[in-house]
Structures are given as C-alpha cells and as structure tokens.
XYZ file of C-alpha atoms in Angstrom:
724
model
C -18.255 -9.465 17.429
C -19.721 -8.895 14.295
C -22.186 -11.313 12.414
C -22.829 -12.322 9.379
C -25.226 -14.988 8.301
C -24.425 -17.394 5.538
C -26.320 -19.439 3.295
C -25.194 -22.037 0.866
C -26.054 -22.733 -3.008
C -26.392 -25.502 -5.090
C -23.708 -24.719 -7.779
C -20.309 -23.858 -6.994
C -19.419 -20.607 -8.637
C -16.038 -20.817 -10.481
C -14.009 -17.739 -10.313
C -12.109 -16.184 -12.965
C -8.658 -17.694 -13.901
C -6.135 -15.926 -15.167
C -3.757 -18.810 -16.220
C -2.689 -19.815 -19.540
C -4.085 -23.398 -20.237
C -1.637 -23.668 -23.090
C 1.223 -22.098 -21.527
C 0.973 -23.162 -17.718
C 3.888 -24.421 -16.087
C 4.191 -26.895 -13.133
C 4.752 -25.411 -9.824
C 6.594 -26.302 -6.749
C 3.923 -27.706 -3.729
C 3.260 -24.745 -1.430
C 1.095 -26.489 1.055
C -0.328 -23.239 3.381
C -1.817 -21.431 -0.040
C -5.441 -20.693 -0.481
C -7.134 -19.027 -3.222
C -10.341 -16.853 -2.075
C -12.508 -15.730 -4.938
C -15.192 -12.982 -4.176
C -17.761 -11.269 -5.970
C -18.762 -7.886 -4.177
C -22.645 -8.262 -5.408
C -23.968 -4.962 -3.888
C -24.622 -2.928 -0.877
C -28.208 -2.530 1.150
C -29.059 0.971 2.925
C -25.784 2.038 3.479
C -25.320 5.083 5.628
C -25.957 8.635 4.359
C -22.471 10.766 4.373
C -23.589 13.235 2.055
C -25.323 16.788 2.285
C -27.417 15.703 -0.729
C -28.758 12.645 1.654
C -26.636 10.197 -0.622
C -23.254 8.605 -0.415
C -20.609 7.774 -3.204
C -19.214 4.383 -1.638
C -16.592 2.090 -2.554
C -15.162 -0.989 -0.623
C -11.918 -2.197 0.634
C -10.378 -5.776 1.469
C -7.654 -5.761 3.624
C -5.520 -8.913 4.967
C -3.138 -8.632 7.960
C -3.316 -4.870 7.412
C -2.707 -4.716 3.735
C -5.220 -3.691 1.016
C -5.421 -6.204 -1.087
C -8.468 -4.922 -3.257
C -10.299 -1.833 -3.816
C -13.654 -1.753 -5.614
C -15.235 1.299 -7.960
C -16.695 4.119 -6.785
C -20.543 4.001 -6.940
C -21.807 7.441 -6.950
C -24.822 8.795 -5.538
C -26.066 5.610 -4.517
C -27.097 3.864 -0.978
C -27.843 0.532 -2.280
C -25.020 0.351 -4.900
C -24.709 -2.455 -7.509
C -20.883 -3.585 -7.947
C -20.885 -7.212 -9.113
C -16.648 -7.079 -9.357
C -14.691 -10.087 -8.839
C -11.317 -10.301 -6.874
C -9.526 -13.518 -6.714
C -6.807 -13.488 -3.678
C -3.883 -15.767 -2.628
C -4.138 -16.278 1.139
C -1.262 -17.708 3.243
C -3.044 -18.448 6.628
C -6.658 -18.778 7.750
C -6.193 -17.558 11.102
C -6.141 -14.075 9.804
C -9.899 -12.851 8.843
C -10.876 -10.477 5.886
C -11.572 -7.247 6.843
C -13.918 -5.237 4.791
C -14.022 -1.487 4.968
C -16.492 0.882 3.412
C -15.975 4.546 2.134
C -18.077 7.360 1.097
C -15.317 9.095 -1.598
C -15.085 12.657 -1.170
C -12.890 14.352 -3.895
C -10.018 16.358 -2.637
C -11.109 15.766 1.035
C -10.624 12.976 3.554
C -12.984 9.960 2.509
C -15.906 9.432 5.213
C -16.193 5.973 7.058
C -19.153 3.966 6.135
C -18.545 1.368 8.279
C -16.910 -2.362 8.373
C -16.728 -6.001 9.196
C -14.792 -9.392 9.294
C -15.086 -12.432 7.214
C -13.619 -15.167 8.901
C -11.929 -17.707 6.774
C -11.659 -20.650 8.829
C -15.378 -21.052 9.357
C -15.755 -21.108 5.210
C -16.524 -24.588 3.858
C -13.507 -25.412 1.023
C -14.615 -25.670 -2.623
C -18.245 -24.390 -2.336
C -19.548 -21.295 -2.981
C -21.162 -19.046 0.147
C -23.467 -16.421 -0.183
C -22.607 -13.970 2.609
C -24.448 -11.232 4.272
C -21.845 -8.613 6.154
C -23.288 -6.562 8.666
C -21.551 -3.010 8.588
C -20.567 -1.763 11.928
C -18.865 1.148 13.506
C -16.545 0.085 16.400
C -17.237 3.285 18.260
C -21.331 3.143 17.694
C -21.666 -0.385 17.774
C -25.711 0.226 18.211
C -25.824 2.105 14.713
C -26.908 0.357 11.784
C -25.078 1.341 8.671
C -26.284 -1.102 6.263
C -24.746 -4.588 4.853
C -23.080 -5.803 1.411
C -23.745 -8.987 0.067
C -20.962 -11.181 -1.198
C -20.417 -14.691 -2.887
C -17.250 -16.422 -1.628
C -15.439 -19.545 -2.617
C -12.308 -20.790 -0.772
C -10.249 -23.282 -2.849
C -6.776 -25.063 -1.255
C -3.830 -24.495 -3.580
C -1.428 -26.872 -4.121
C 1.603 -24.800 -5.115
C 1.687 -21.212 -6.802
C -0.956 -19.630 -9.335
C -0.020 -17.141 -11.713
C -1.804 -14.189 -10.418
C -2.811 -10.929 -11.517
C -5.203 -8.756 -9.289
C -5.394 -5.882 -12.028
C -6.419 -8.233 -14.531
C -9.038 -10.073 -12.496
C -10.332 -6.650 -10.987
C -11.377 -5.290 -14.586
C -12.928 -9.085 -15.326
C -10.652 -9.606 -18.919
C -11.919 -12.135 -21.155
C -8.919 -13.938 -22.131
C -8.310 -16.238 -25.275
C -6.527 -19.357 -25.453
C -4.806 -21.249 -28.384
C -7.618 -23.533 -28.719
C -10.278 -20.890 -29.685
C -10.557 -20.316 -33.532
C -11.749 -16.821 -33.333
C -11.040 -14.138 -36.190
C -8.196 -11.931 -34.669
C -10.003 -8.410 -34.926
C -12.948 -10.315 -33.099
C -10.130 -10.917 -30.330
C -8.554 -7.966 -30.452
C -12.228 -6.193 -30.176
C -13.392 -8.181 -26.815
C -9.654 -7.875 -25.369
C -9.695 -3.913 -25.342
C -9.393 -2.281 -21.881
C -11.314 0.827 -21.725
C -14.594 1.919 -23.723
C -13.240 5.352 -25.021
C -11.681 8.500 -24.238
C -13.107 11.826 -22.618
C -11.242 14.767 -23.723
C -11.622 17.956 -21.521
C -10.726 21.399 -22.608
C -10.337 23.651 -19.483
C -11.169 27.153 -20.825
C -11.662 29.460 -17.828
C -12.836 30.474 -14.615
C -15.103 33.378 -13.666
C -15.853 35.343 -10.564
C -13.852 32.766 -8.480
C -13.768 33.107 -4.841
C -10.705 35.351 -3.477
C -8.759 33.474 -0.969
C -5.688 36.233 -0.691
C -5.044 39.255 1.249
C -4.869 41.242 -1.823
C -8.526 40.506 -2.733
C -7.494 37.817 -5.728
C -6.415 34.275 -5.902
C -3.855 31.784 -7.465
C -5.943 29.430 -8.821
C -5.274 25.926 -10.200
C -7.791 22.933 -11.041
C -7.360 18.821 -10.232
C -9.426 16.381 -12.433
C -9.977 13.092 -11.128
C -11.845 10.183 -13.061
C -11.070 6.839 -10.956
C -7.274 6.248 -10.368
C -6.431 9.083 -13.486
C -5.648 12.469 -12.505
C -4.477 15.486 -13.935
C -3.497 19.086 -12.704
C -3.531 22.065 -14.581
C -1.131 24.915 -14.269
C -1.644 28.102 -11.629
C -2.718 31.401 -13.319
C -1.558 34.063 -10.867
C -3.543 37.030 -9.391
C -6.846 36.602 -10.596
C -10.505 35.627 -10.284
C -11.284 35.080 -13.856
C -8.345 32.735 -14.868
C -7.809 31.474 -18.577
C -6.443 28.348 -18.692
C -6.950 26.646 -22.283
C -5.446 23.485 -21.454
C -6.430 19.931 -22.702
C -6.783 16.669 -20.748
C -7.801 13.176 -22.009
C -9.333 10.503 -19.714
C -9.640 6.744 -20.330
C -13.503 5.727 -19.725
C -13.906 2.272 -18.651
C -17.774 1.844 -18.134
C -20.057 1.971 -20.957
C -21.901 4.208 -19.516
C -19.756 6.977 -18.462
C -18.989 7.470 -15.242
C -17.746 10.545 -13.092
C -15.117 13.077 -13.522
C -14.372 14.796 -10.108
C -13.144 18.643 -10.346
C -11.856 20.408 -7.418
C -10.359 24.058 -7.679
C -7.400 25.461 -5.494
C -5.550 28.639 -4.523
C -1.711 27.843 -4.812
C 0.081 29.350 -1.717
C 3.872 29.140 -1.336
C 5.124 27.539 1.798
C 1.854 26.384 3.266
C -1.163 24.089 2.606
C -3.347 25.088 -0.507
C -6.846 26.474 0.016
C -9.649 24.728 -1.072
C -12.160 27.231 -3.258
C -15.117 24.510 -4.375
C -15.782 21.609 -6.621
C -17.771 20.360 -9.200
C -18.687 17.039 -11.290
C -19.257 15.862 -14.664
C -22.054 12.909 -15.200
C -20.389 11.521 -18.476
C -23.953 9.227 -18.599
C -25.637 12.441 -19.515
C -23.545 13.668 -22.550
C -23.884 12.057 -25.958
C -20.921 10.848 -27.681
C -19.246 11.591 -30.622
C -20.246 15.460 -29.750
C -18.536 18.287 -28.316
C -20.356 19.722 -25.199
C -19.965 23.040 -23.861
C -20.170 23.266 -19.938
C -20.339 25.957 -17.471
C -20.345 24.506 -13.719
C -21.338 26.355 -10.801
C -18.719 25.528 -7.835
C -20.172 23.827 -4.854
C -18.748 25.221 -1.681
C -17.309 28.021 -3.406
C -17.915 30.853 -5.796
C -17.795 31.013 -9.508
C -18.327 29.036 -12.447
C -15.850 27.054 -14.779
C -16.331 27.200 -18.613
C -14.993 23.703 -20.234
C -15.729 21.719 -23.508
C -15.979 17.980 -23.019
C -15.876 15.151 -25.966
C -16.585 11.772 -25.681
C -15.021 9.810 -28.487
C -15.108 6.058 -29.386
C -12.026 3.576 -27.495
C -8.683 3.674 -28.894
C -6.894 0.193 -29.979
C -5.320 -0.716 -27.074
C -5.489 -4.502 -26.096
C -3.421 -7.619 -24.503
C -3.431 -10.977 -25.317
C -1.195 -14.186 -25.938
C 1.822 -14.741 -28.375
C -0.815 -16.924 -30.228
C -3.281 -14.354 -30.761
C -2.221 -10.941 -31.937
C -2.781 -8.469 -34.962
C 0.274 -7.763 -36.763
C 1.094 -11.495 -37.044
C -1.503 -12.255 -39.468
C -1.102 -11.202 -43.131
C -4.497 -9.909 -43.772
C -4.909 -7.962 -40.803
C -1.494 -6.438 -41.278
C -2.238 -5.426 -44.495
C -5.684 -3.757 -43.491
C -3.487 -1.645 -40.540
C -1.167 -0.557 -43.224
C -3.920 0.789 -45.450
C -5.299 2.504 -42.421
C -2.140 4.509 -42.062
C -1.251 4.845 -45.488
C -0.378 7.889 -47.443
C -3.843 8.375 -49.109
C -5.306 8.343 -45.949
C -3.100 11.237 -44.104
C -6.085 13.643 -43.343
C -8.436 10.961 -41.803
C -8.843 11.461 -38.083
C -5.082 13.365 -37.655
C -5.387 12.283 -33.776
C -4.663 8.613 -34.730
C -1.180 8.509 -35.980
C -0.532 4.317 -36.025
C -0.154 1.455 -33.909
C 2.580 -0.098 -32.111
C 2.549 -3.896 -31.016
C 4.764 -4.956 -28.153
C 5.436 -8.674 -27.052
C 7.040 -9.166 -24.053
C 8.558 -12.665 -24.247
C 10.866 -13.094 -21.448
C 13.535 -12.076 -19.031
C 16.974 -13.260 -17.960
C 19.562 -13.043 -14.954
C 17.229 -10.744 -12.686
C 17.920 -9.386 -9.462
C 17.088 -11.504 -6.314
C 14.710 -9.298 -4.595
C 13.674 -12.329 -1.810
C 15.229 -13.741 0.949
C 15.096 -17.332 -0.907
C 17.356 -15.621 -3.487
C 14.284 -15.633 -5.968
C 11.955 -12.796 -7.241
C 8.396 -12.803 -8.349
C 8.655 -10.371 -11.345
C 5.652 -9.208 -13.572
C 6.379 -6.524 -16.405
C 4.363 -2.994 -16.780
C 4.170 -1.744 -20.530
C 3.483 2.152 -20.447
C 3.331 4.445 -23.345
C 2.499 7.733 -22.326
C -0.881 7.417 -20.303
C -1.253 4.014 -21.280
C -0.440 1.518 -18.835
C -0.876 -2.434 -19.070
C 0.776 -5.493 -17.151
C 1.812 -9.001 -17.353
C 0.975 -11.800 -14.820
C 3.721 -12.372 -12.300
C 5.788 -15.644 -12.473
C 6.530 -16.413 -9.009
C 9.944 -17.719 -7.661
C 11.647 -16.984 -11.116
C 14.701 -15.513 -11.945
C 14.509 -16.075 -15.669
C 10.679 -15.579 -16.038
C 8.879 -16.165 -19.621
C 5.702 -13.965 -19.922
C 5.076 -14.093 -23.591
C 2.399 -11.546 -24.026
C 1.314 -9.236 -26.979
C 0.245 -5.359 -26.184
C -0.975 -3.265 -28.394
C -1.142 0.373 -28.278
C -3.084 3.341 -30.261
C 0.104 5.835 -31.000
C -0.978 9.337 -30.633
C 2.236 11.051 -30.915
C 5.199 9.045 -32.501
C 7.821 11.189 -30.477
C 6.468 9.430 -27.294
C 8.742 6.898 -25.119
C 8.113 3.062 -24.893
C 8.837 2.357 -21.172
C 8.912 -1.375 -20.118
C 9.420 -1.686 -16.098
C 9.941 -4.903 -14.343
C 9.015 -5.448 -10.663
C 9.141 -7.896 -7.991
C 5.519 -8.644 -6.509
C 5.533 -8.483 -2.575
C 2.083 -9.523 -0.984
C 3.284 -7.495 2.251
C 4.453 -4.074 0.894
C 4.318 -2.581 -2.718
C 6.395 -3.878 -5.327
C 10.269 -3.849 -5.741
C 11.674 -2.345 -8.851
C 14.216 -4.707 -10.858
C 14.915 -2.962 -13.730
C 13.686 -0.452 -16.884
C 14.122 0.636 -20.142
C 13.177 3.391 -21.993
C 12.540 3.126 -25.979
C 11.928 5.782 -28.363
C 9.048 4.638 -31.177
C 11.459 6.249 -33.501
C 14.247 4.363 -32.371
C 12.445 0.806 -33.174
C 13.174 -1.483 -35.960
C 10.357 -3.395 -36.553
C 10.100 -7.111 -36.136
C 13.272 -7.585 -34.570
C 13.623 -9.777 -31.147
C 16.087 -7.938 -29.032
C 17.616 -8.331 -25.831
C 17.585 -4.841 -23.726
C 19.490 -4.404 -20.964
C 17.818 -3.368 -17.698
C 18.482 0.262 -16.276
C 18.108 1.841 -13.136
C 15.136 3.914 -12.117
C 16.602 7.116 -13.372
C 17.859 5.276 -16.495
C 21.425 6.411 -16.194
C 23.088 3.081 -15.379
C 22.502 -0.836 -15.674
C 21.321 -2.940 -13.624
C 21.222 -6.613 -13.233
C 19.149 -8.541 -16.060
C 17.949 -8.369 -19.672
C 14.696 -8.438 -21.154
C 13.541 -9.565 -24.351
C 10.883 -7.989 -26.469
C 10.000 -8.027 -30.368
C 8.419 -4.572 -31.139
C 6.567 -3.440 -34.298
C 5.038 0.224 -35.455
C 3.048 1.173 -38.165
C 2.383 4.649 -38.536
C 1.333 8.026 -40.895
C 4.669 10.155 -41.561
C 2.081 12.995 -42.410
C -0.262 12.612 -39.253
C 2.983 12.660 -37.378
C 4.463 15.660 -38.633
C 1.436 17.340 -38.265
C 1.199 16.298 -34.587
C 4.522 17.480 -33.934
C 3.004 21.092 -34.252
C 0.681 21.140 -31.349
C 1.231 20.758 -27.625
C 2.522 17.291 -26.192
C 0.241 15.043 -24.327
C 0.446 15.664 -20.586
C 0.725 12.477 -18.179
C -1.103 11.897 -15.385
C -0.166 13.923 -11.890
C 2.691 12.649 -10.660
C 5.633 12.568 -7.591
C 5.832 16.397 -6.415
C 9.096 17.828 -7.154
C 11.923 18.017 -4.511
C 15.001 20.013 -4.075
C 17.948 18.187 -5.035
C 21.455 19.780 -4.555
C 22.851 17.283 -7.444
C 19.901 18.133 -9.523
C 20.341 21.804 -9.200
C 24.011 21.696 -9.644
C 23.596 19.289 -12.868
C 21.100 21.977 -14.575
C 23.244 24.629 -13.600
C 25.996 23.176 -15.323
C 23.971 22.175 -18.473
C 22.760 25.910 -18.528
C 26.330 27.019 -18.193
C 27.386 24.427 -21.349
C 24.779 26.360 -23.716
C 26.051 30.221 -22.474
C 29.878 28.671 -23.030
C 28.650 27.614 -26.296
C 27.530 31.061 -27.134
C 30.571 32.872 -25.443
C 32.839 30.670 -27.647
C 30.932 31.452 -30.934
C 31.085 35.255 -29.915
C 35.030 34.433 -29.159
C 35.462 33.084 -32.764
C 33.794 35.884 -34.744
C 35.921 38.366 -32.796
C 38.934 36.334 -33.551
C 37.983 36.955 -37.246
C 38.077 40.879 -36.410
C 41.503 40.558 -34.697
C 42.848 38.901 -37.677
C 44.524 35.936 -35.604
C 44.011 33.769 -38.410
C 44.584 35.766 -41.550
C 43.159 33.225 -44.035
C 40.163 32.931 -41.817
C 39.896 36.799 -41.500
C 39.734 37.259 -45.431
C 37.281 34.364 -46.082
C 34.897 35.882 -43.221
C 35.425 39.359 -44.603
C 34.383 38.432 -48.355
C 31.473 36.597 -47.109
C 30.304 39.265 -44.871
C 30.257 41.858 -47.698
C 29.063 39.313 -50.204
C 26.059 38.643 -47.767
C 25.088 42.158 -46.631
C 25.230 43.627 -50.540
C 22.727 40.552 -51.702
C 20.913 40.097 -48.609
C 17.666 39.196 -48.724
C 14.903 38.104 -46.058
C 14.632 34.487 -47.181
C 18.427 33.808 -46.604
C 17.771 33.151 -43.014
C 16.021 30.105 -43.195
C 18.224 29.060 -46.192
C 21.165 29.839 -43.811
C 19.555 27.456 -41.038
C 19.543 24.905 -43.628
C 23.382 24.916 -44.004
C 24.168 23.123 -40.636
C 21.478 20.594 -40.858
C 22.846 19.597 -44.405
C 27.030 19.814 -43.050
C 25.913 17.727 -39.758
C 24.252 15.227 -42.049
C 27.157 14.912 -44.408
C 29.581 14.552 -41.386
C 27.073 11.500 -39.988
C 27.159 9.974 -43.173
C 30.738 10.151 -43.761
C 30.976 8.213 -40.558
C 32.455 11.751 -38.254
C 29.861 11.705 -35.459
C 29.391 15.506 -34.302
C 27.627 14.479 -31.006
C 29.950 14.650 -28.389
C 28.263 16.580 -25.809
C 25.712 13.517 -25.033
C 28.957 11.634 -24.362
C 30.153 13.891 -21.467
C 26.425 13.987 -20.215
C 26.444 10.543 -19.631
C 29.861 10.448 -17.924
C 28.502 13.623 -15.608
C 24.965 11.513 -15.055
C 26.641 8.290 -14.242
C 29.217 10.395 -11.864
C 26.245 11.583 -9.807
C 23.979 8.386 -9.764
C 25.656 7.393 -6.316
C 25.822 11.405 -5.051
C 21.770 11.223 -5.522
C 21.071 8.359 -3.416
C 23.986 10.035 -0.717
C 22.202 13.376 -1.011
C 18.719 11.498 -0.201
C 20.018 9.989 2.630
C 21.783 12.856 3.999
C 18.912 15.353 3.439
C 16.892 12.879 5.745
C 19.552 12.363 8.675
C 20.564 16.039 8.826
C 17.134 17.141 8.480
C 18.326 19.344 5.414
C 14.362 19.912 4.138
C 13.058 21.413 7.311
C 15.899 23.828 7.304
C 15.305 25.212 3.653
C 11.215 24.328 3.754
C 10.338 28.206 3.352
C 12.304 28.620 0.436
C 11.634 25.365 -0.924
C 9.190 26.382 -3.896
C 12.078 29.208 -4.604
C 14.158 26.167 -5.299
C 12.262 24.180 -7.184
C 11.147 27.037 -9.639
C 15.162 27.812 -10.236
C 15.557 24.270 -10.798
C 13.019 23.780 -12.998
C 13.721 26.899 -14.813
C 17.426 25.882 -15.099
C 16.338 22.447 -16.635
C 14.197 24.436 -19.006
C 16.569 26.857 -20.323
C 19.120 23.726 -20.975
C 16.737 21.586 -22.506
C 15.369 23.956 -24.873
C 19.395 24.931 -25.506
C 20.019 21.051 -25.858
C 17.199 20.695 -28.189
C 17.998 23.419 -30.803
C 21.466 21.489 -31.031
C 19.928 18.141 -31.187
C 17.686 19.241 -34.154
C 20.812 20.048 -36.130
C 23.054 17.249 -34.820
C 20.260 14.829 -36.598
C 19.943 13.050 -33.205
C 16.578 12.137 -34.260
C 16.424 12.273 -38.190
C 12.621 12.333 -38.672
C 12.618 15.649 -36.784
C 15.650 16.918 -38.473
C 13.876 16.003 -41.860
C 10.845 17.884 -41.017
C 13.241 20.842 -39.901
C 14.469 20.782 -43.558
C 11.042 20.475 -45.068
C 9.621 23.686 -42.974
C 13.045 25.606 -43.437
C 12.592 24.746 -47.280
C 8.716 26.014 -47.481
C 10.065 29.207 -45.104
C 12.855 30.100 -47.414
C 10.303 30.076 -50.635
C 7.528 31.619 -49.017
C 9.841 34.414 -48.060
C 11.686 34.616 -51.374
C 8.534 34.938 -53.421
C 6.256 36.690 -51.064
C 7.303 40.199 -49.876
C 7.786 40.640 -46.025
C 4.924 43.003 -45.280
C 2.259 40.439 -46.420
C 3.785 37.852 -44.513
C 3.773 40.176 -41.518
C 0.369 41.286 -42.160
C -1.104 37.823 -42.448
C 0.495 36.959 -39.101
C -1.224 39.670 -37.574
C -4.309 39.234 -38.885
C -4.396 35.460 -38.026
C -3.112 36.476 -34.436
C -6.252 38.883 -34.186
C -8.763 37.226 -35.320
C -7.843 34.057 -34.016
C -10.499 34.377 -30.839
C -12.973 35.840 -32.525
C -13.315 32.799 -35.152
C -12.609 29.994 -32.342
C -13.420 31.422 -29.058
C -12.572 28.379 -27.065
C -9.404 27.694 -29.175
C -6.134 26.302 -27.082
C -3.554 28.547 -28.136
C 0.155 27.198 -28.694
C 3.195 27.863 -30.292
C 4.546 25.810 -33.218
C 8.215 26.238 -32.548
C 8.002 25.095 -29.089
C 5.833 22.207 -29.799
C 8.364 20.814 -32.279
C 10.991 21.587 -29.755
C 9.310 19.581 -27.100
C 9.297 16.353 -29.120
C 13.172 16.612 -29.442
C 15.246 14.972 -26.745
C 17.368 16.801 -24.537
C 20.968 15.644 -23.471
C 19.826 13.922 -20.533
C 16.944 12.094 -22.403
C 19.167 11.116 -25.292
C 21.273 9.374 -22.530
C 18.085 8.031 -20.785
C 16.886 6.628 -24.005
C 20.134 5.186 -25.437
C 20.214 1.222 -25.479
C 22.763 -0.301 -23.290
C 24.709 -3.479 -24.138
C 23.923 -6.556 -22.167
C 26.534 -7.454 -20.069
C 26.878 -11.363 -19.257
C 29.255 -11.076 -16.651
C 29.010 -7.491 -14.596
C 31.600 -7.283 -11.837
C 30.210 -7.343 -8.227
C 31.386 -3.784 -7.690
C 29.355 -2.290 -10.346
C 26.371 -4.389 -9.775
C 26.143 -2.988 -6.245
C 26.536 0.530 -7.174
C 23.551 0.499 -10.120
C 21.359 -1.658 -8.548
C 18.246 0.072 -6.610
C 18.184 -0.568 -2.906
C-alpha cells in the first residue's frame, strides 16, 4: 500500500470558483456531492526517462478510471514546478484519486514515471491539507520514483454547482458586476493566451532515405500543447520544399516548446519515423523573425524554418455586464482602429467579432432523467472558447460574451452545444455555423440547432447576439493569400455515400459544360433562327473588333446580369436547393452506411486500397467545389466576394486596355523569375485559387444556411435528425 504523509496548515485555501455571484441560481439538493480542490505544486527527484538524463513530466488525475485532469508538460526537469489548480466534483469518497506521472515523448508512446493513490475518505472536510505523494511502479515497488507535493481541500456540496474544469485549469480571472473597472482593463485581464507563434516551414535538407528507391515521402507534424498541425507530403525526395505557414497560440509568458517530428508517408501501412527536433520559444525574442536550421535527432538531415513571436490577439470571455462593444467609448475606439484611414496598418488584424451566448431552449434530453447538462463551445477558425455547464436543464441560460480577433472575414463562426457526462465524453446536442459576412450587427436571433453534419435540424434553438467590425480593404487583401489551416482533424474515411455525392457534384459541373456546348451547337444548327442570327452577328462583331481587354469585360457581364435578376426578385441559385435535397436524402444513409460497414467488415476488405479511395473521393470533392465556387461567385452567393471580383475584373479590363499584352506578360515573367531571388523564403501562392477558396461550395451554402425554428417538430422528423 502506498503511503502519503499529511501535514495540515493553519489557513484553509479557497479554490478558484467559477460561479457567477450575481447570476447564481438555486440548485436542487444533491447530498452525495463533494468538491475536491487540488493544487498541483511541484515534483521532487522524479525518474529519468530521456537519454539526456532528464524527463518531460506531466500529471494525470483519474477517478473511477476516467481522466479528470491533465497538467501542462514541464520540459527537461526532474523537479518541475506546476502550480496548477483543479476543481473536481466527486460523487463518492470510496473511490480514491489515482495520480499518474508520465514523460512526454512527441510522436512516440509516453513513458510511465510512477503513480500513487490519494484516499479521499481520510481527508478532513473544509480544511486544506498539504500532501506529499510518493510515486511507485506497481511492477517494481522497491524503486524510488520521487514524489509530488499537493494541496488538497475537500468540501461537501449541497446541490449542484456550475463547473468548468477547462476554465479552472487555466486559472482564469473572472469579473463580476460589483467591480468598478474600465472595460479595456477587464478585456486585457481576461485574455486567454499571451501571443501567437507563427512558423513558416521552408524546406528539409539531406533527410534519411526510408523507401527502397533510396528516397522518402516526408511530411512534418508540429505540436505545442494541445495544438497540432500536419504539413503536406512531398513525394520522392530527400530535400523537400514545403513553404507552409502555421500559427500557434502561446499560453505561457516565458514561451514553451514546439515539438516537431518528421515522417515518411507509406500507403497501406504505418508511416516511418524519420527524426525529431524541438523549438525552445523562451530563447527567441518577440516581434522578430528568426531563421532556424534544426538538426533532426534520431534521424538525418536539417529542417529550415522561420519563427516569429507576436503579441496576443484580442480574444476574451466575460459576463454580459462586462463587454467591450456595449460601451460607446470602447466601440468608437474599435471602429477607429478598423477605419479606412488605417487600412495599411497591420494587415493581419482584419477586425473583431463579439458573440453573446444568451440561452438555449427546448434542447434534447441526453440523460436518463429526462434532462441534460448543457454547455456551449464557440469556435472561430482555431480559436475555441466555452461556457460553464448548467446542470439538469433543457432551457439553460449562459449569458456569456466572447470576443475574437478576426484574421479572415470569410471564416465561419461555429457554436456547438454539448451535454456534459462525467463518465464519458460529452454528448452532442446541436450546432450552428454562421459565416461572419452573414451577421446582422446587434440583432438578437434564435438559431435552430442542426445535426453534426449541418445537413438537417435537431431539437432546440440557441439565442445569440453577434457584432462584427472589420476593415473592408484589409478583408479584401487577405482574401488573396492562403487560407489559415485548422488543427489536425479526424483522419478521412472511405464513405460510399460521400464518394457518390462527390461524383454527382462533378457530374453536375461537367453537365453544365456539356449543356453549354449543346447550346452553342444549336446556334450553328439554326434550331432557332432568331437566336442563330443574333449569335452570328455578335460573333462577327466581336471577332472583327476583338481586343484582349474584352475578356475580363465579358466576365463582368454575367455578374451584372445576375445582380439585376437578384435585385428584381428573380433568384438564379436553384442548384443550392437541389444540393440541400440531396444531402437531406443522404442523411440517414450516412449513419446506415457506417453501421453496415462495421457489421460487414467493409473497411477490412478494402484496407489495401483505402488511400486510393480517399484520394479519389477528395479529388472529386475538390473538382466539384471549385466548379461550384466559380458559379457561386457569379451568382452573388457572397456579395462581398462578388463585388471584389467586379473590382478585380474592372481593374484588369483597364490595365489590358491601356497596356500592351507584351508588357503585361513581360512583367509577369520577370516577377515569377525574380521572386525567389528577392525573397528566398517566400511562400508561393495563387491569388485566384486563394480567392475561390473563400467562396462557399454548394455543400457549404447548405451547411451555413440558417434554419427557421420549428416550434413543434414531428416525432418522425425528430428521430431522423437527432444524433444518436
């Protein structure tokens, strides 16, 4: 049996509370509920697990086999100091707190460093105890693996409390109505991260050959805490050129570490490890770009990258009583910051969005008691914040205000409602996706919740009030650079329904081209004499008077024509309705396909060609998406982008009209040939493709379309759309 000596202290420690004193609601009594406040202070003489004679320790807390807390990783230290707080709800004192320590190894399995038990039944109530927990290995009980210093307070709870371990873990400072503090000060104190780490992966040199042909197919994985990125794969080379950029959030004032591993892509089997390296951000100065050439450990070669540490973006969470845009003085300052006169200052800072998450109504019951424990997660690109949990309630009120910095006006705000479950991962209750350009400032709206795939409604509505302030010039310029990548998501899977849908989308694009050809051919065949005569006269006039500037001018004509039709009440965007019907018909088939594939072992049968199927599936999606995006540009699906296209085409018309073609081609060639000479580490991009990447495809138009709240959904429809 493991021992842990106890020594009491005179003053009890008050754990961080996330209860809003001004908004707290009386909760029903729950006699078998305790609050366990723990301060993980430090470790003493921990075990060595790395070749360098040190370790990278982190700590896990478990109750009843479920992980309830994980500390940050302290790199290269056998006497780490954490000073992290956790507040846990415990239903029974019979189950001890299981504490485990691991050595973090990025890309590999973490090494066990020892464990111990904290028996809750022996703790005094309402009193802070200083605990020294000796770490042991059950397989080698005689080995001394060091100890952990903890501060523990156990308090009985009468009823439920509003709990959010994510907030406590970061030790957020909260503010209440009673505090007389300037809004700008509150905003500054409630920021969640201290800065942004921008990494440009340039190239690799002399990497290790892993394939039989003496080459490799390398890609790179980055990890900083919970944030992960994965680069593209460069086939058949030992000197890959990536030229990709990734942004990380920096939570610690002193920096932290970025773990990097290099892998060789192997189709149909496990990828080969090619080496690793680490960036110590505490050694890099801020507001300066550093060129790093990192030698790979446990491998061969060098990675070349540029690293820049910049100041924090405006991201915060607060109560309804403390928010920025409701104060006239603060709002005026923000509008001035994003005025047209400051369009060329800090092009990455496009704008700011404030989201008020007010309440939800009529949520789905996820617990056996007929209730749910809902909390809300708000995401904008890679920025992710969440509310507290409201227990045993289908009509929760959160009254929280989230503020995000906008780096791309074409990003989509995602608001997801989950049911908290202490015994397993949270259950999905509903979701909405709102493009920033679709937001009506200051309007409080009820958004009908959708399914995970955003293809159909689920039960409940959520009330949001959103404000967006941005600079149109910065937004337009940012449209012409590559879109920000998201963290590594789930690996793509082969889906027969998705493959069929993407095939049908490509077929629709091809059929449009074929039908256009038939229409032109019908003019040659004189099926309609009037149409053929008009086409012939137009053809002769255009060919006789053709100039190069007429090409962008001709592209302006369908934009103008569709705009006139839309303003006159004739919408030409019927294809989106067809896509919506197609996705609704397939909604049930997706779930059925997943169940059938598991039951019949479908994935095992095609494992050898899975990568090929995924590649075909993604290629079909990409081809169909670009065809639909071109169509949606001319259909005014996103007016901001259509106006931007008009400006670009108008400028192109003027340039081609006044400047001879040979000068334009010469300028283009000189720019292409000298780009790398002028800036060897520039990240190449295609402005037209970057523009089209901001235009939604038909699938995305359906996903972002706002549903009308249905006060009385039928039981059959509810059963169809609710996730299991």
